[in-house]
N, CA, C and O of each residue as an XYZ file, in Angstrom:
396
protein
N      26.090     15.488     10.740
C      26.847     15.433     11.968
C      27.804     14.245     11.882
O      27.366     13.130     11.598
N      29.082     14.456     12.117
C      30.034     13.354     12.037
C      29.739     12.283     13.090
O      29.371     12.585     14.225
N      29.910     11.043     12.685
C      29.737      9.938     13.618
C      28.299      9.495     13.818
O      28.047      8.547     14.562
N      27.352     10.155     13.173
C      25.949      9.797     13.318
C      25.481      9.161     12.010
O      25.585      9.763     10.941
N      24.978      7.970     12.108
C      24.491      7.284     10.914
C      23.213      7.960     10.420
O      22.365      8.348     11.223
N      23.076      8.102      9.105
C      21.855      8.727      8.590
C      20.642      7.842      8.837
O      20.723      6.614      8.804
N      19.535      8.493      9.084
C      18.280      7.752      9.278
C      17.893      7.101      7.962
O      18.071      7.687      6.894
N      17.380      5.929      8.038
C      16.935      5.220      6.831
C      15.419      5.118      6.865
O      14.835      4.552      7.790
N      14.814      5.664      5.863
C      13.361      5.640      5.762
C      12.957      4.469      4.874
O      13.283      4.451      3.687
N      12.257      3.504      5.430
C      11.842      2.326      4.675
C      10.988      2.676      3.476
O      11.032      1.968      2.470
N      10.217      3.738      3.550
C       9.310      4.074      2.473
C      10.037      4.531      1.209
O       9.428      4.568      0.140
N      11.311      4.878      1.301
C      12.043      5.299      0.107
C      12.517      4.107     -0.703
O      12.898      4.265     -1.863
N      12.500      2.925     -0.120
C      12.798      1.733     -0.907
C      11.649      1.498     -1.870
O      10.609      2.150     -1.791
N      11.847      0.582     -2.757
C      10.756      0.228     -3.666
C       9.649     -0.466     -2.875
O       9.913     -1.065     -1.833
N       8.414     -0.386     -3.364
C       7.322     -1.085     -2.687
C       7.612     -2.581     -2.598
O       8.236     -3.158     -3.488
N       7.157     -3.188     -1.528
C       7.404     -4.611     -1.318
C       6.580     -5.488     -2.253
O       6.937     -6.639     -2.502
N       5.486     -4.952     -2.768
C       4.627     -5.714     -3.671
C       3.773     -4.753     -4.488
O       3.665     -3.566     -4.183
N       3.178     -5.298     -5.524
C       2.231     -4.524     -6.328
C       1.044     -4.097     -5.459
O       0.501     -3.008     -5.643
N       0.644     -4.952     -4.517
C      -0.471     -4.616     -3.628
C      -0.167     -3.406     -2.762
O      -1.006     -2.515     -2.630
N       1.023     -3.363     -2.170
C       1.411     -2.218     -1.346
C       1.455     -0.952     -2.187
O       0.993      0.105     -1.759
N       2.012     -1.066     -3.380
C       2.123      0.089     -4.277
C       0.742      0.612     -4.666
O       0.483      1.812     -4.582
N      -0.137     -0.283     -5.088
C      -1.489      0.137     -5.493
C      -2.290      0.688     -4.314
O      -3.027      1.662     -4.469
N      -2.152      0.076     -3.144
C      -2.878      0.568     -1.972
C      -2.396      1.962     -1.588
O      -3.212      2.822     -1.258
N      -1.103      2.198     -1.625
C      -0.572      3.526     -1.290
C      -1.148      4.588     -2.219
O      -1.579      5.647     -1.763
N      -1.158      4.309     -3.504
C      -1.695      5.277     -4.456
C      -3.196      5.467     -4.272
O      -3.694      6.589     -4.365
N      -3.912      4.394     -4.015
C      -5.354      4.494     -3.807
C      -5.645      5.344     -2.569
O      -6.532      6.197     -2.596
N      -4.907      5.115     -1.496
C      -5.123      5.873     -0.262
C      -4.803      7.350     -0.443
O      -5.510      8.205      0.090
N      -3.755      7.657     -1.181
C      -3.328      9.054     -1.339
C      -4.225      9.866     -2.272
O      -4.130     11.093     -2.309
N      -5.081      9.202     -3.013
C      -5.972      9.926     -3.918
C      -7.022     10.746     -3.167
O      -7.560     11.713     -3.706
N      -7.311     10.357     -1.923
C      -8.335     11.046     -1.134
C      -8.073     10.752      0.342
O      -8.072      9.593      0.754
N      -7.855     11.788      1.129
C      -7.543     11.606      2.550
C      -8.608     10.820      3.308
O      -8.294     10.123      4.273
N      -9.853     10.925      2.882
C     -10.944     10.221      3.574
C     -10.830      8.704      3.421
O     -11.424      7.957      4.198
N     -10.083      8.254      2.443
C      -9.947      6.816      2.217
C      -9.230      6.104      3.361
O      -9.501      4.933      3.627
N      -8.317      6.800      4.038
C      -7.585      6.163      5.146
C      -8.551      5.658      6.203
O      -8.455      4.513      6.644
N      -9.477      6.507      6.608
C     -10.447      6.101      7.627
C     -11.399      5.052      7.068
O     -11.759      4.103      7.763
N     -11.798      5.220      5.834
C     -12.732      4.293      5.227
C     -12.182      2.883      5.112
O     -12.893      1.914      5.378
N     -10.928      2.761      4.721
C     -10.360      1.420      4.554
C     -10.171      0.736      5.902
O     -10.362     -0.476      6.008
N      -9.801      1.485      6.925
C      -9.619      0.853      8.232
C     -10.967      0.389      8.792
O     -11.065     -0.702      9.354
N     -11.996      1.212      8.641
C     -13.318      0.831      9.142
C     -13.921     -0.314      8.318
O     -14.413     -1.295      8.876
N     -13.880     -0.182      7.011
C     -14.507     -1.182      6.152
C     -13.795     -2.523      6.191
O     -14.440     -3.570      6.142
N     -12.463     -2.502      6.278
C     -11.698     -3.752      6.316
C     -11.533     -4.268      7.740
O     -11.076     -5.393      7.946
N     -11.905     -3.451      8.722
C     -11.827     -3.877     10.117
C     -10.418     -4.007     10.650
O     -10.124     -4.912     11.432
N      -9.541     -3.104     10.229
C      -8.152     -3.136     10.696
C      -7.746     -1.772     11.240
O      -8.422     -0.770     11.006
N      -6.651     -1.750     11.958
C      -6.148     -0.495     12.519
C      -5.272      0.230     11.499
O      -4.771     -0.391     10.562
N      -5.083      1.535     11.674
C      -4.145      2.261     10.820
C      -2.734      1.657     10.879
O      -1.997      1.704      9.894
N      -2.365      1.095     12.024
C      -1.038      0.472     12.141
C      -0.920     -0.734     11.217
O       0.149     -0.986     10.661
N      -1.999     -1.474     11.051
C      -1.979     -2.614     10.135
C      -1.779     -2.136      8.704
O      -1.011     -2.735      7.950
N      -2.460     -1.069      8.329
C      -2.294     -0.510      6.984
C      -0.849     -0.066      6.799
O      -0.261     -0.306      5.744
N      -0.276      0.570      7.797
C       1.121      0.994      7.728
C       2.052     -0.206      7.525
O       2.982     -0.143      6.721
N       1.801     -1.285      8.247
C       2.640     -2.486      8.097
C       2.472     -3.129      6.719
O       3.429     -3.669      6.164
N       1.271     -3.072      6.174
C       1.061     -3.577      4.813
C       1.847     -2.745      3.808
O       2.481     -3.289      2.904
N       1.803     -1.435      3.969
C       2.509     -0.549      3.039
C       4.021     -0.684      3.143
O       4.724     -0.593      2.137
N       4.520     -0.899      4.344
C       5.968     -0.998      4.532
C       6.514     -2.373      4.161
O       7.725     -2.546      4.024
N       5.629     -3.342      4.001
C       6.079     -4.692      3.685
C       6.382     -5.534      4.901
O       6.861     -6.661      4.769
N       6.112     -5.009      6.085
C       6.336     -5.772      7.313
C       5.393     -6.955      7.420
O       5.702     -7.941      8.089
N       4.242     -6.861      6.763
C       3.290     -7.965      6.783
C       2.564     -8.014      5.453
O       2.500     -7.025      4.722
N       2.021     -9.181      5.155
C       1.160     -9.359      3.994
C      -0.237     -9.664      4.521
O      -0.379    -10.261      5.588
N      -1.256     -9.265      3.792
C      -2.611     -9.516      4.286
C      -2.989    -10.988      4.190
O      -2.523    -11.706      3.305
N      -3.832    -11.422      5.103
C      -4.430    -12.755      4.999
C      -5.331    -12.745      3.770
O      -5.611    -11.684      3.211
N      -5.773    -13.894      3.359
C      -6.696    -13.967      2.233
C      -7.962    -13.172      2.484
O      -8.487    -12.509      1.589
N      -8.445    -13.248      3.715
C      -9.661    -12.519      4.094
C      -9.442    -11.009      4.032
O     -10.294    -10.280      3.525
N      -8.309    -10.537      4.543
C      -8.021     -9.100      4.514
C      -7.770     -8.631      3.086
O      -8.224     -7.551      2.707
N      -7.063     -9.412      2.296
C      -6.817     -9.042      0.898
C      -8.141     -8.902      0.143
O      -8.302     -7.990     -0.668
N      -9.088     -9.805      0.413
C     -10.412     -9.722     -0.220
C     -11.166     -8.483      0.257
O     -11.838     -7.824     -0.536
N     -11.059     -8.162      1.552
C     -11.726     -6.962      2.086
C     -11.142     -5.705      1.456
O     -11.876     -4.774      1.125
N      -9.822     -5.677      1.290
C      -9.177     -4.512      0.660
C      -9.620     -4.399     -0.797
O      -9.867     -3.294     -1.281
N      -9.722     -5.520     -1.499
C     -10.203     -5.496     -2.883
C     -11.614     -4.927     -2.948
O     -11.935     -4.153     -3.850
N     -12.453     -5.309     -1.996
C     -13.827     -4.813     -1.950
C     -13.858     -3.313     -1.661
O     -14.548     -2.559     -2.347
N     -13.107     -2.884     -0.643
C     -13.089     -1.467     -0.254
C     -12.546     -0.592     -1.373
O     -13.035      0.517     -1.590
N     -11.538     -1.085     -2.084
C     -10.908     -0.290     -3.147
C     -11.597     -0.475     -4.497
O     -11.119      0.030     -5.514
N     -12.712     -1.194     -4.510
C     -13.469     -1.459     -5.744
C     -12.577     -2.065     -6.823
O     -12.712     -1.748     -8.005
N     -11.666     -2.939     -6.404
C     -10.819     -3.650     -7.353
C      -9.534     -2.950     -7.742
O      -8.775     -3.469     -8.560
N      -9.275     -1.789     -7.178
C      -8.009     -1.113     -7.486
C      -6.823     -1.900     -6.931
O      -5.727     -1.855     -7.490
N      -7.043     -2.618     -5.833
C      -6.027     -3.492     -5.234
C      -6.651     -4.878     -5.127
O      -7.576     -5.087     -4.342
N      -6.156     -5.802     -5.896
C      -6.705     -7.159     -5.935
C      -5.871     -8.094     -5.056
O      -4.686     -7.838     -4.840
N      -6.474     -9.174     -4.546
C      -5.715    -10.104     -3.703
C      -4.428    -10.612     -4.355
O      -3.414    -10.774     -3.674
N      -4.458    -10.861     -5.656
C      -3.269    -11.371     -6.345
C      -2.125    -10.354     -6.383
O      -0.971    -10.737     -6.574
N      -2.428     -9.067     -6.205
C      -1.387     -8.030     -6.249
C      -0.381     -8.176     -5.113
O       0.780     -7.793     -5.260
N      -0.816     -8.726     -3.987
C       0.079     -8.845     -2.833
C       1.197     -9.857     -3.071
O       2.238     -9.799     -2.418
N       0.982    -10.777     -4.000
C       1.999    -11.793     -4.313
C       2.904    -11.362     -5.462
O       3.867    -12.058     -5.785
N       2.606    -10.236     -6.075
C       3.376     -9.765     -7.225
C       4.443     -8.763     -6.786
O       4.156     -7.787     -6.094
N       5.667     -9.027     -7.202
C       6.741     -8.053     -6.976
C       6.546     -6.904     -7.955
O       5.905     -7.066     -8.993
N       7.093     -5.757     -7.625
C       7.031     -4.619     -8.537
C       8.401     -3.983     -8.641
O       9.148     -3.931     -7.664
N       8.724     -3.505     -9.813
C       9.986     -2.790     -9.992
C       9.745     -1.287     -9.977
O      10.685     -0.502    -10.105
N       8.493     -0.889     -9.821
C       8.134      0.533     -9.817
C       8.580      1.213     -8.528
O       8.633      0.590     -7.467
N       8.893      2.478     -8.636
C       9.192      3.299     -7.461
C       7.882      3.782     -6.859
O       6.844      3.764     -7.519
N       7.935      4.213     -5.602
C       6.718      4.697     -4.934
C       6.050      5.817     -5.711
O       4.822      5.907     -5.735
N       6.847      6.680     -6.353
C       6.264      7.838     -7.024
C       5.759      7.538     -8.437
O       5.248      8.434     -9.108
N       5.893      6.299     -8.895
C       5.382      5.920    -10.213
C       3.943      5.429    -10.066
O       3.678      4.449     -9.370
N       3.032      6.113    -10.722
C       1.616      5.754    -10.611
C       1.387      4.376    -11.231
O       1.827      4.123    -12.352
N       0.697      3.479    -10.507
C       0.399      2.161    -11.076
C      -0.513      2.281    -12.297
O      -1.305      3.217    -12.408
N      -0.388      1.336    -13.191
C      -1.262      1.323    -14.366
C      -2.710      1.166    -13.902
O      -3.006      0.394    -12.990
N      -3.591      1.905    -14.541
C      -5.018      1.833    -14.185
C      -5.604      0.506    -14.627
O      -5.196     -0.065    -15.638
N      -6.554      0.030    -13.864
C      -7.326     -1.157    -14.245
C      -8.646     -0.656    -14.835
O      -9.161      0.386    -14.431
N      -9.166     -1.386    -15.762
C     -10.444     -1.002    -16.371
C     -11.529     -0.961    -15.291
O     -11.701     -1.924    -14.543
N     -12.247      0.138    -15.213
C     -13.391      0.241    -14.315
C     -13.064      0.528    -12.861
O     -13.930      0.361    -12.002
N     -11.833      0.959    -12.549
C     -11.500      1.266    -11.160
C     -10.885      2.653    -11.071
O     -10.387      3.202    -12.054
N     -10.936      3.199     -9.866
C     -10.251      4.463     -9.584
C      -8.912      4.109     -8.991
O      -8.854      3.470     -7.941
N      -7.840      4.505     -9.630
C      -6.490      4.150     -9.166
C      -6.115      4.775     -7.870
O      -5.009      4.556     -7.376
């Protein structure tokens, strides 16, 4: 439509961090994980959305809880790491974890 700016979807940008990228892939591997991570980490789905979009970074306590819930697929140090990967590029597997 002329004169209407196209909608910009933040999720099409590159992930804001390795942590966001790994968490997105971990969550998408099984739909039940969304509920599990919110309950186990004690956060709302909106908080998970903000972590994925890069609007916020987890506190040390939340990053540790996410590492525990994901069995190490997303480590606290990942949130401080930039990534050049696109959302659709599967993160490299870590030894002993489910990506």
